[in-house]
Short mmCIF file of C-alpha atoms and ligand atoms in Angstrom, two decimals:
data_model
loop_
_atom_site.label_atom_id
_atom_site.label_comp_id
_atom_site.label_asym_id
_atom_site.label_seq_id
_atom_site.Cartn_x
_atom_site.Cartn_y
_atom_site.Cartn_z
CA UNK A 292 1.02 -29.20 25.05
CA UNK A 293 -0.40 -26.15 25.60
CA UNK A 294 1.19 -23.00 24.48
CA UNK A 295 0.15 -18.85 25.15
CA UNK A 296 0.29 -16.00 27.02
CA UNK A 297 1.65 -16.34 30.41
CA UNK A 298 2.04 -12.25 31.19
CA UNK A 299 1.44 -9.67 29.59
CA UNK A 300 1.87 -5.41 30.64
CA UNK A 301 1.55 -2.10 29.14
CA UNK A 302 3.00 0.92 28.91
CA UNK A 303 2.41 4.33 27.06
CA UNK A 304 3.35 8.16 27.29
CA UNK A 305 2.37 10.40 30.82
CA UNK A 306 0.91 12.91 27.79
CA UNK A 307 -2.53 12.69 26.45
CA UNK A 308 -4.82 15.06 24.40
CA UNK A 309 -8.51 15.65 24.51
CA UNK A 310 -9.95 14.79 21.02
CA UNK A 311 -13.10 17.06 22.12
CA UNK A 312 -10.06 20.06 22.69
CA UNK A 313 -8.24 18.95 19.11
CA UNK A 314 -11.58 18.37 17.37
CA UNK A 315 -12.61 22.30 18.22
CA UNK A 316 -8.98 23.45 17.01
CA UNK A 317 -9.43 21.39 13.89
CA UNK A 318 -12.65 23.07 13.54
CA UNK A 319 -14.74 19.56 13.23
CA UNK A 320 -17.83 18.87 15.12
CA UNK A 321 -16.75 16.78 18.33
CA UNK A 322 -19.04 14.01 17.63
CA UNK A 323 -17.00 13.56 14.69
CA UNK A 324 -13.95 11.96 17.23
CA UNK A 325 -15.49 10.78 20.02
CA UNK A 326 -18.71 9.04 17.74
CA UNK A 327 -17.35 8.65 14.13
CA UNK A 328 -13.91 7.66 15.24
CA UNK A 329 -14.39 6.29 18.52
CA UNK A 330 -12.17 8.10 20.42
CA UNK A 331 -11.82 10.08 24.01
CA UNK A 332 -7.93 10.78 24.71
CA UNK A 333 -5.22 10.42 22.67
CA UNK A 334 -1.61 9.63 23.56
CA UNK A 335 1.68 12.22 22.94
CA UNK A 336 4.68 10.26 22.85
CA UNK A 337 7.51 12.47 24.53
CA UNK A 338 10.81 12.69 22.04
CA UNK A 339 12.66 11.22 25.11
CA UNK A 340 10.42 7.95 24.37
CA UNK A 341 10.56 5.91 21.37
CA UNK A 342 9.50 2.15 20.07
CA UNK A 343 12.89 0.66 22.49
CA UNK A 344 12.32 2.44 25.66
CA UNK A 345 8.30 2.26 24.94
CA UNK A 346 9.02 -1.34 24.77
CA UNK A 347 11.29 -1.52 27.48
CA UNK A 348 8.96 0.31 30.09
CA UNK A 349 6.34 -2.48 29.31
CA UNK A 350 8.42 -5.56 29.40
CA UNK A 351 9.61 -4.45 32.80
CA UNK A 352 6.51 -4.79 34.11
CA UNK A 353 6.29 -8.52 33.68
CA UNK A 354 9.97 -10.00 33.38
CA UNK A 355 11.26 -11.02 36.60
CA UNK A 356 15.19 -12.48 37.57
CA UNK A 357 13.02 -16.68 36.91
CA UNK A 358 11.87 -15.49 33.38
CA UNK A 359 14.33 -13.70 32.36
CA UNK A 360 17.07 -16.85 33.40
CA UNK A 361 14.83 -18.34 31.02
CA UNK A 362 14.69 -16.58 27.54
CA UNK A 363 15.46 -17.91 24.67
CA UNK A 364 13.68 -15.93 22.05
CA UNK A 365 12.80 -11.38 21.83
CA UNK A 366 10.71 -10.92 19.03
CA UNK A 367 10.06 -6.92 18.51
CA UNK A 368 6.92 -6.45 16.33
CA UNK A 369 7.43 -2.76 15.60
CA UNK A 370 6.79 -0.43 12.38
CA UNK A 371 8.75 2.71 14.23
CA UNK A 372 11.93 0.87 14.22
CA UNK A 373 14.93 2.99 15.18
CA UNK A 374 17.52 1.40 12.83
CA UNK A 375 17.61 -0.09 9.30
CA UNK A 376 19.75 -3.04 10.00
CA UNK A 377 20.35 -3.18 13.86
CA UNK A 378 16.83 -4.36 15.32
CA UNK A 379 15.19 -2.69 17.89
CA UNK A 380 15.40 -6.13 19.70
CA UNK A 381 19.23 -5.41 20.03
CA UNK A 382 18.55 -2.29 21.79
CA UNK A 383 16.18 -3.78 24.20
CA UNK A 384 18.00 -6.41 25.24
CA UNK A 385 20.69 -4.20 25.71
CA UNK A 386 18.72 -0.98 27.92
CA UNK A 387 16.95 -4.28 30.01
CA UNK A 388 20.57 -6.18 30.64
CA UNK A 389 18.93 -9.29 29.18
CA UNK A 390 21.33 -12.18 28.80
CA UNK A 391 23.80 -12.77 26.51
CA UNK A 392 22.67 -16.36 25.11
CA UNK A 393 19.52 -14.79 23.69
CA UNK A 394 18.30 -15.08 19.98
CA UNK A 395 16.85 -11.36 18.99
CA UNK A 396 14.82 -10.33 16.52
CA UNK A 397 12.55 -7.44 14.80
CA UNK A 398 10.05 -8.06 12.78
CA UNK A 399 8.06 -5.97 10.41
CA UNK A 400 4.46 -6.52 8.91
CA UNK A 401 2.96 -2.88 9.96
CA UNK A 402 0.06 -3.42 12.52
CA UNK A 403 0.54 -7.37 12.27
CA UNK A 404 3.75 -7.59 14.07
CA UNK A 405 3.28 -9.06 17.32
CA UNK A 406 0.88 -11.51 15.59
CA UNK A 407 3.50 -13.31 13.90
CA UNK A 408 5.72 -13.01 16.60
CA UNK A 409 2.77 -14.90 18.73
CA UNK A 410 3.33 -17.34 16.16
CA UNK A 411 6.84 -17.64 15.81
CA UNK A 412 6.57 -17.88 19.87
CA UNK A 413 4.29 -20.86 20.02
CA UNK A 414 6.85 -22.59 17.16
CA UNK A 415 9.80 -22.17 19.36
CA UNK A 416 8.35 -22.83 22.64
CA UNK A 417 6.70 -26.24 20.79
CA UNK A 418 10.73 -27.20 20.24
CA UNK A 419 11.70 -25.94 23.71
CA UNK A 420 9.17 -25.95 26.26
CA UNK A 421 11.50 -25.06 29.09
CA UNK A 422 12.15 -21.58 27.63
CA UNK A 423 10.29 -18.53 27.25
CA UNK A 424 9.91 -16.14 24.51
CA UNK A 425 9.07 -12.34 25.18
CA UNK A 426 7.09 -10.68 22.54
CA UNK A 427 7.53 -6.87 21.99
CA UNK A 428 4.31 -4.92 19.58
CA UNK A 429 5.29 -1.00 20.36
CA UNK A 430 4.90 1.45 18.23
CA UNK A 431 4.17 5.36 17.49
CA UNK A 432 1.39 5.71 15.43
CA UNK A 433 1.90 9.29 13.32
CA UNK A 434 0.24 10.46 10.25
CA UNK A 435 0.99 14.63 10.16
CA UNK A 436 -0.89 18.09 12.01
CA UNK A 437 -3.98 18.69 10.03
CA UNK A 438 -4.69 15.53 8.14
CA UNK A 439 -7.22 13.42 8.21
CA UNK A 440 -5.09 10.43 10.22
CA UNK A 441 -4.17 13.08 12.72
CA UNK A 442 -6.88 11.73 15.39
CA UNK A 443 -6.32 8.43 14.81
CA UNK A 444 -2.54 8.53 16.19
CA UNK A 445 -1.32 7.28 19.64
CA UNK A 446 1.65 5.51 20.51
CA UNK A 447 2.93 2.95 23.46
CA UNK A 448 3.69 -0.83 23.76
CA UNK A 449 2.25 -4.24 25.05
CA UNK A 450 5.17 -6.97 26.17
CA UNK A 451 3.91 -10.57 26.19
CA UNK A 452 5.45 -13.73 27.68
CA UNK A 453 4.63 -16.98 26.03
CA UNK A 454 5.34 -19.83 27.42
CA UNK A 455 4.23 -23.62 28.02
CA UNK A 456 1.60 -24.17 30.72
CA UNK A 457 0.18 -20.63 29.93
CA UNK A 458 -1.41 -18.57 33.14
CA UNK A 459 -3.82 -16.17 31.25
CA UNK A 460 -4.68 -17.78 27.56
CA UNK A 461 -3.75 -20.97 25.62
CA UNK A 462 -3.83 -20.99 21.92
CA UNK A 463 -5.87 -23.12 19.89
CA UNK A 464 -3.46 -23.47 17.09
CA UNK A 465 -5.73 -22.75 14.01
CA UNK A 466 -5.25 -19.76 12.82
CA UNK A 467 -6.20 -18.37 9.65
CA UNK A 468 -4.44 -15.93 7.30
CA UNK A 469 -5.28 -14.04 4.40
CA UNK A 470 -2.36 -11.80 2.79
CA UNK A 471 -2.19 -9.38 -0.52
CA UNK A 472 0.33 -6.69 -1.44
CA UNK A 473 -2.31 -3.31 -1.10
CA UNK A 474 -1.60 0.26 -0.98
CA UNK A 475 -3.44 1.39 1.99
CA UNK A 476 -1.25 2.14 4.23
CA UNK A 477 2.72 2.96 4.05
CA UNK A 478 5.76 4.75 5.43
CA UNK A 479 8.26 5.65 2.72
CA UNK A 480 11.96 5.34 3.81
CA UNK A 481 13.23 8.28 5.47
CA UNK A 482 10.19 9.55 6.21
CA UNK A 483 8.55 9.83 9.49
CA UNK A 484 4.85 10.06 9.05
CA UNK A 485 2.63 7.38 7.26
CA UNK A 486 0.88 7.88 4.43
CA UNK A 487 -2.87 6.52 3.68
CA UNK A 488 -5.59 5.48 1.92
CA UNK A 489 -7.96 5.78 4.71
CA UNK A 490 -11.32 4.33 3.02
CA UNK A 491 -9.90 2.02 1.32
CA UNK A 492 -7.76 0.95 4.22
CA UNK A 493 -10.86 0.55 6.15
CA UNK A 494 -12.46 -1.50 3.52
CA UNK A 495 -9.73 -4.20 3.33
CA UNK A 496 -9.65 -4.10 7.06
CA UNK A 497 -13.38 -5.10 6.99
CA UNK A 498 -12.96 -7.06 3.77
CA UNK A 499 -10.19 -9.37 4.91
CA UNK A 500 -11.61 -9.54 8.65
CA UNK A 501 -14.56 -11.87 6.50
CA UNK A 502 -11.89 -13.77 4.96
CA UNK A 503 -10.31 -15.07 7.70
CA UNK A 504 -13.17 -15.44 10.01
CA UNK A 505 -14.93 -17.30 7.10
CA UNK A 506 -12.32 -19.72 6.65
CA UNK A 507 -11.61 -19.75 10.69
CA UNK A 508 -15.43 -21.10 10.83
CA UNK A 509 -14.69 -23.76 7.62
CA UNK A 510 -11.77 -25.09 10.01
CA UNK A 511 -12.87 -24.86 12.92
CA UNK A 512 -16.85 -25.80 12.79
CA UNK A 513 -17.66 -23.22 15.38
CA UNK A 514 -19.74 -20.92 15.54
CA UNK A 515 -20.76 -17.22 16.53
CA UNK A 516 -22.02 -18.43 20.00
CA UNK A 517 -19.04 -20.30 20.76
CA UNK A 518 -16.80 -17.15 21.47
CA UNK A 519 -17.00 -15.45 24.86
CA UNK A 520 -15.63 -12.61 23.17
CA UNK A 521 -14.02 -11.12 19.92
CA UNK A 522 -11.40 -8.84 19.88
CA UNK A 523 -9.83 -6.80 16.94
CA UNK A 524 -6.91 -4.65 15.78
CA UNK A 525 -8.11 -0.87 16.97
CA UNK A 526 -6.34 1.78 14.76
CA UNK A 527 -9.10 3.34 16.04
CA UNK A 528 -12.10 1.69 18.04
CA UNK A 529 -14.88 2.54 15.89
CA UNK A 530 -13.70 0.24 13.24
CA UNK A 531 -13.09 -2.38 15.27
CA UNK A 532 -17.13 -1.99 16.29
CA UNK A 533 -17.68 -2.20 12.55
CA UNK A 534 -15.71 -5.32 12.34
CA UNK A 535 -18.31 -6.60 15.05
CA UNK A 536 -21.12 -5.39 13.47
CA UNK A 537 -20.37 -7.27 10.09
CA UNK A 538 -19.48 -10.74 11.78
CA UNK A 539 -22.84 -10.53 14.04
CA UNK A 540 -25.26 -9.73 11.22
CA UNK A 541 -27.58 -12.22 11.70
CA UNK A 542 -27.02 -13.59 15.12
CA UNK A 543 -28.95 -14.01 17.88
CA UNK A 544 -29.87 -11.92 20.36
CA UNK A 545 -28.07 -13.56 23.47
CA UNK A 546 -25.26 -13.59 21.34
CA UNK A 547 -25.27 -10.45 20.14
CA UNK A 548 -25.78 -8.57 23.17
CA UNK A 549 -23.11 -10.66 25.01
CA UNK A 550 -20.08 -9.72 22.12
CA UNK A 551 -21.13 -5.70 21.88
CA UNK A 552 -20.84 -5.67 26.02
CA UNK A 553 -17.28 -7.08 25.91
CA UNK A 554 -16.60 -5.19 23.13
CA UNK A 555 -16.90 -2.48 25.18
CA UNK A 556 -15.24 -3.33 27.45
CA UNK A 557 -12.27 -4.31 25.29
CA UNK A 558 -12.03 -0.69 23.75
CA UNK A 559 -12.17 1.40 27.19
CA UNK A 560 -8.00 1.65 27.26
CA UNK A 561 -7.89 1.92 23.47
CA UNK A 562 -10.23 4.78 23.44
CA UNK A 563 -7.91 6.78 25.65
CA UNK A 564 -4.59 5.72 23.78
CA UNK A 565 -5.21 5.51 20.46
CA UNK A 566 -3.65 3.44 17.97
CA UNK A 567 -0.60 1.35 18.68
CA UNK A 568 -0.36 0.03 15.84
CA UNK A 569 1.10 -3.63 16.40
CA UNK A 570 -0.13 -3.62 20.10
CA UNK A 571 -3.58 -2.80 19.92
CA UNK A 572 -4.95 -5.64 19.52
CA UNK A 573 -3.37 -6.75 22.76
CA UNK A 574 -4.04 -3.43 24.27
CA UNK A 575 -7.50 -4.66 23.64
CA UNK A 576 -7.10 -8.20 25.06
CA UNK A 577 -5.69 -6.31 28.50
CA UNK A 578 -8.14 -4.08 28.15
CA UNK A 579 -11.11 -6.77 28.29
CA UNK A 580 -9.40 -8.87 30.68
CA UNK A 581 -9.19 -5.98 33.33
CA UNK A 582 -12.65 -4.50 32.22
CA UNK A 583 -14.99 -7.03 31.80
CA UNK A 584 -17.04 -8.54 34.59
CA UNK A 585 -17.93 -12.07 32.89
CA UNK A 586 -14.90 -13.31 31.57
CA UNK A 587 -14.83 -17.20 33.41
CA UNK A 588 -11.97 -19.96 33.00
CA UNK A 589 -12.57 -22.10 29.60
CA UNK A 590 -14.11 -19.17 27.46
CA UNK A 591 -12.91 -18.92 24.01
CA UNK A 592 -11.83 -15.57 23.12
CA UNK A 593 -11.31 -14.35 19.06
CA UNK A 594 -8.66 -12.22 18.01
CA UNK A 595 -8.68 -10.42 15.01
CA UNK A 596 -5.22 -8.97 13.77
CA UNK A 597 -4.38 -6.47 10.59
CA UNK A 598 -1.78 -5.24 9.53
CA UNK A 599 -1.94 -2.83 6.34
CA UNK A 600 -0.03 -3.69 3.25
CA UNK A 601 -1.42 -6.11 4.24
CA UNK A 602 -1.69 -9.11 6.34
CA UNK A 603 -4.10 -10.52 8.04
CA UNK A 604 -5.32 -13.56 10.90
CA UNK A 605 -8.02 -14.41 12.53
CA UNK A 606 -6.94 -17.29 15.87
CA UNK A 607 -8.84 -18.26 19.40
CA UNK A 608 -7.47 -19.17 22.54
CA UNK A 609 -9.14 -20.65 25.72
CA UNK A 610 -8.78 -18.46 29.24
CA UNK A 611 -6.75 -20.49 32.04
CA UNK A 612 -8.15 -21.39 35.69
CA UNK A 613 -6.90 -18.50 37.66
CA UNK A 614 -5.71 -15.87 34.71
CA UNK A 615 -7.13 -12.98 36.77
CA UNK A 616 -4.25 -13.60 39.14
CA UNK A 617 -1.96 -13.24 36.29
CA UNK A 618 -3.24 -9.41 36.07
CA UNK A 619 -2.85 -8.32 39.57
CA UNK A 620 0.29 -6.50 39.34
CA UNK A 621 -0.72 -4.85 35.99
CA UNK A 622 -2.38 -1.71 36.62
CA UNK A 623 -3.44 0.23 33.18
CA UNK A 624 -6.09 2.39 34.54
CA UNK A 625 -4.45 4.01 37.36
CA UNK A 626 -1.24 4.51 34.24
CA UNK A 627 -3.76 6.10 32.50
CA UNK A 628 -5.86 8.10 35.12
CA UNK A 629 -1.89 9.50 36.16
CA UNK A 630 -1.50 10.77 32.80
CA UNK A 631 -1.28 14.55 32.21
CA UNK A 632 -3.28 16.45 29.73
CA UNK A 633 -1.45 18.82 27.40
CA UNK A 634 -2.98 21.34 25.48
CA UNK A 635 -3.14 21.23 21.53
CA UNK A 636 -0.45 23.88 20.76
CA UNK A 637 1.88 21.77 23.81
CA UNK A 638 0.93 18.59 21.72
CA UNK A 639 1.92 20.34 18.27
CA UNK A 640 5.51 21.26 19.53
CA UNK A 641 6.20 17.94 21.15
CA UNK A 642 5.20 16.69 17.01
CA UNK A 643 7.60 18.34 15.58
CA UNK A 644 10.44 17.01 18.38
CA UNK A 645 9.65 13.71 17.81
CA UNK A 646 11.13 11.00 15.43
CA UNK A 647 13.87 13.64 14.64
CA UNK A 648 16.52 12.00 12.66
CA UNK A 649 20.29 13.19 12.94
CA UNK A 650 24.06 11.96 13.71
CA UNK A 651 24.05 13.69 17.17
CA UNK A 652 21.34 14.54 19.75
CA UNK A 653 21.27 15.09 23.29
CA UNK A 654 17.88 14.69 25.00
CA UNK A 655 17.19 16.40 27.99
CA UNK A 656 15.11 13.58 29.64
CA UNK A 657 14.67 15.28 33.45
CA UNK A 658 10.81 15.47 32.69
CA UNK A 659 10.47 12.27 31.53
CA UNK A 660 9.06 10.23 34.21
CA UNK A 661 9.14 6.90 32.65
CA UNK A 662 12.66 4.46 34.02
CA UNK A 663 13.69 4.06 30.67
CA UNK A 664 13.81 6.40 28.31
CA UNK A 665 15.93 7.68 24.64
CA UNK A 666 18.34 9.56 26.04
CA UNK A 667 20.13 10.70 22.73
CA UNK A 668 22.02 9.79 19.30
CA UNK A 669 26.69 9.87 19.34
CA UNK A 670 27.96 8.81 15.59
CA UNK A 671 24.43 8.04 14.65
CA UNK A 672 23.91 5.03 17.46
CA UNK A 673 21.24 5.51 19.59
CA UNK A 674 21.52 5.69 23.70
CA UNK A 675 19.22 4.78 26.07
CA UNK A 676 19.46 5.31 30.05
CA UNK A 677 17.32 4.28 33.08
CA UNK A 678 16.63 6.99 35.53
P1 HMG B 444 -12.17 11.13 7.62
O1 HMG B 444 -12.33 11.07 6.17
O2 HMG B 444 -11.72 12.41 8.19
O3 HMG B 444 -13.48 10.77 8.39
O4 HMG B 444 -11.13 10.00 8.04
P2 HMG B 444 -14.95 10.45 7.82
O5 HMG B 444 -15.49 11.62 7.15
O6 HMG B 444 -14.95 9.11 7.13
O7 HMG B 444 -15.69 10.28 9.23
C1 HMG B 444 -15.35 9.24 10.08
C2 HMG B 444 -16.63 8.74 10.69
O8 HMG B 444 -17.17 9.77 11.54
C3 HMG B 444 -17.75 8.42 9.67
O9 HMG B 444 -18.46 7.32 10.17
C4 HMG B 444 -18.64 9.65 9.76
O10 HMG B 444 -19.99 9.40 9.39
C5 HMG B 444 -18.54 9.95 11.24
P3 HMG B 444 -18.56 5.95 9.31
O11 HMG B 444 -19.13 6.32 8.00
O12 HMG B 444 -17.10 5.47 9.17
O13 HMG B 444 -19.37 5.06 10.15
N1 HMG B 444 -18.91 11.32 11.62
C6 HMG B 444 -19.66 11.62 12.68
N2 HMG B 444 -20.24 10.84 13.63
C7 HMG B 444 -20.94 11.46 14.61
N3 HMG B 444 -21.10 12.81 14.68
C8 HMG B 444 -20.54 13.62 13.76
C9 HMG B 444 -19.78 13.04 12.69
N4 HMG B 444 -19.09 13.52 11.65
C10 HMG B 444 -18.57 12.47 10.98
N5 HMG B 444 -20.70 14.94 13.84
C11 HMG B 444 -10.20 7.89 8.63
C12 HMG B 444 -11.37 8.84 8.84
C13 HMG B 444 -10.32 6.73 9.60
C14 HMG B 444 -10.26 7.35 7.20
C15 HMG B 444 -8.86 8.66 8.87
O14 HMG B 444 -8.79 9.08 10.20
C16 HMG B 444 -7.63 7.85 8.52
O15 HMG B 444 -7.23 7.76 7.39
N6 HMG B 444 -6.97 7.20 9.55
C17 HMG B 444 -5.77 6.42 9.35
C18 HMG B 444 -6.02 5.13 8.64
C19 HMG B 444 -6.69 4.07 9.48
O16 HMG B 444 -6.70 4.12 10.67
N7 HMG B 444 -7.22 3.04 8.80
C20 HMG B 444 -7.84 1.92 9.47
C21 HMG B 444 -7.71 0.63 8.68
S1 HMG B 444 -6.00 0.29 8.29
C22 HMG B 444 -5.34 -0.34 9.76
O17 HMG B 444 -6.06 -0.64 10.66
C23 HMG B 444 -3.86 -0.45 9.86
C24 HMG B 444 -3.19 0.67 10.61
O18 HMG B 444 -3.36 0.47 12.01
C25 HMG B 444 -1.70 0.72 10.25
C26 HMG B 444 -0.90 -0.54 10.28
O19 HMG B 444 -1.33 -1.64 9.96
O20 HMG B 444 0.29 -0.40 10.54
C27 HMG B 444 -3.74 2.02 10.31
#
């Protein structure tokens, strides 16, 4: 039976940055963003938006009255979850009406979230391929004004429905993991920015990435040419172009040439976004889908997902006849091009809003254009409206 992704949308803030206009106030050389890190644009997240109504905004986009009829599973990848017990899954099948004979659930493995919620997915759907199981990765991605992590934030969610008979990708069903408990990445309780070991956090990125690859090709027996593409986790693009770099050392030319032109094409929405944390990688999938000019039925495409502290897995999955119909309705490009730029001192004040933390709060969410948004906290529960 085949098993994967049947729909998938996106969603992130109206707000963006220019890392050329935060680079100058930060007083590095441009280059240093746009070059070093690999980014153009970077996402503010609105306090009147947060990893539910992110989440929400997305799934919208794909669910309609047939799939919904037919959940079974919500899996919420998220590291920005709202609530220590209550999971954010709770509160988005509650703001999206979903219905009541639903199993919900959060998960947390930083960026590798909605990876093991793929794979929790294909499990369930395997027992009960009537259903359909929406996966959630959505996520703010903060790190603190004036730190090194600063341009290498962004924020927004991609919403997944896997199913049997999949329209857009099928899963090949080897997938390889490598896992160890590392400091390179955290978020203390309480607190609301990450903390970071950024080399080293790069180097296990890049050192498990040949772990699982290496033991993908022991499985698997194929090789380098074999992949129409390879995608990877983007906390921030240029890495995942390192990532490339070290698993096409060697190849040939064709080959090579082929992989760093998708690759391109797979970073153009991350660029402009920034991390997601848990949806990159599938901000990166949508993003080569819409962007890329060869993709054909049949190709196998790589996916690469990290998550720090840290987990990681490499899997494949083959494109289905007819997934660029599956795509149609999905429109990141014009969400982004709609987006309004904000300027740095604008972007530092919306900061210090966010991820606020109290028993009562009352958003004013009139600017907000997005349907659903965080409207405020009463007795420490959180409310959400559509507007
Ligand atoms: P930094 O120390 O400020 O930057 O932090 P740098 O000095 O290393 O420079 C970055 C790159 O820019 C270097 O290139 C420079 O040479 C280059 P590289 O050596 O890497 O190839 N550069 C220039 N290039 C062109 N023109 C110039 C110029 N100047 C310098 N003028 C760092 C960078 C990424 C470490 C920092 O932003 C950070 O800590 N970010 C957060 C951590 C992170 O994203 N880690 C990635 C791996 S961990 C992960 O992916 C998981 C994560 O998503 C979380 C989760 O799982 O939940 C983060």
């Amino acid at each position: 039976m085949k098993v994967g992704i049947d729909k998938i949308g996106f969603f992130t803030s109206d707000l963006y940055i220019d890392m050329v206009k935060l680079a100058k106030q930060r007083q590095e050389d441009p280059n240093k963003y746009l070059i070093g890190i690999g980014q153009k644009k970077m996402a503010v997240i609105r306090p009147t938006q947060d990893a539910v109504s992110l989440a929400a905004n997305a799934a919208a986009q794909i669910l309609t009255e047939k799939d919904r009829a037919k959940l079974g599973l919500v899996v919420f990848g998220t590291e920005s979850g709202v609530d220590n017990s209550k999971s954010a899954a709770a509160y988005l099948a509650g703001l999206l009406q979903l219905p009541k004979n639903l199993r919900v659930v959060e998960i947390k493995q930083a960026c590798y979230g909605a990876t093991a919620g793929l794979d929790f997915a294909q499990g369930y759907i395997m027992l009960h391929p009537q259903e359909k199981v929406l996966v959630i990765g959505a996520d703010i991605a903060r790190y603190g004004l004036n730190t090194s992590g600063e341009p290498t934030q962004g924020g927004g969610a991609v919403a997944m429905l896997v199913t049997a008979a999949p329209r857009i990708i099928a899963f090949e069903n080897v997938n390889t993991a490598a896992a160890c408990d590392a400091g390179d990445f955290w978020r203390p309780l309480g607190e609301t920015e990450a903390r970071v070991a950024g080399k080293f956090s790069n180097n296990l990125y890049l050192d498990l990435l040949q772990q699982v690859w290496q033991e993908y090709i022991k499985q698997t027996g194929a090789k380098l040419e074999d992949f129409a593409a390879l995608l990877f986790h983007l906390p921030y693009t240029k890495l995942g172009l390192k990532g490339l770099r070290s698993l096409t050392t060697g190849a040939d030319a064709t080959t090579s040439v082929r992989l760093f032109k998708q690759f391109e094409a797979a970073r153009m929405y991350n660029c402009q976004v920034g991390n997601l944390y848990t949806g990159s990688l599938y901000l990166s999938f949508l993003s080569l889908l819409k962007n890329s000019l060869e993709l054909q039925a049949g190709q196998r495409i790589g996916f690469y997902s990290y998550g720090s502290g840290a987990q990681a897995e490499f899997f494949s999955g083959l494109l289905q006849p007819g997934f660029e119909r599956q795509l149609v309705q999905i429109n990141p490009a014009q969400q982004l091009a709609e987006r309004h730029e904000i300027s740095i001192t604008a972007y530092e004040q919306l900061y210090r809003q966010q991820a606020v933390q109290a028993a009562e709060l009352k958003l004013d969410f009139a600017n907000d254009p997005a349907k659903y948004v965080f409207a405020g906290i009463h007795e420490y529960q959180r409310s959400y409206t559509t507007h």
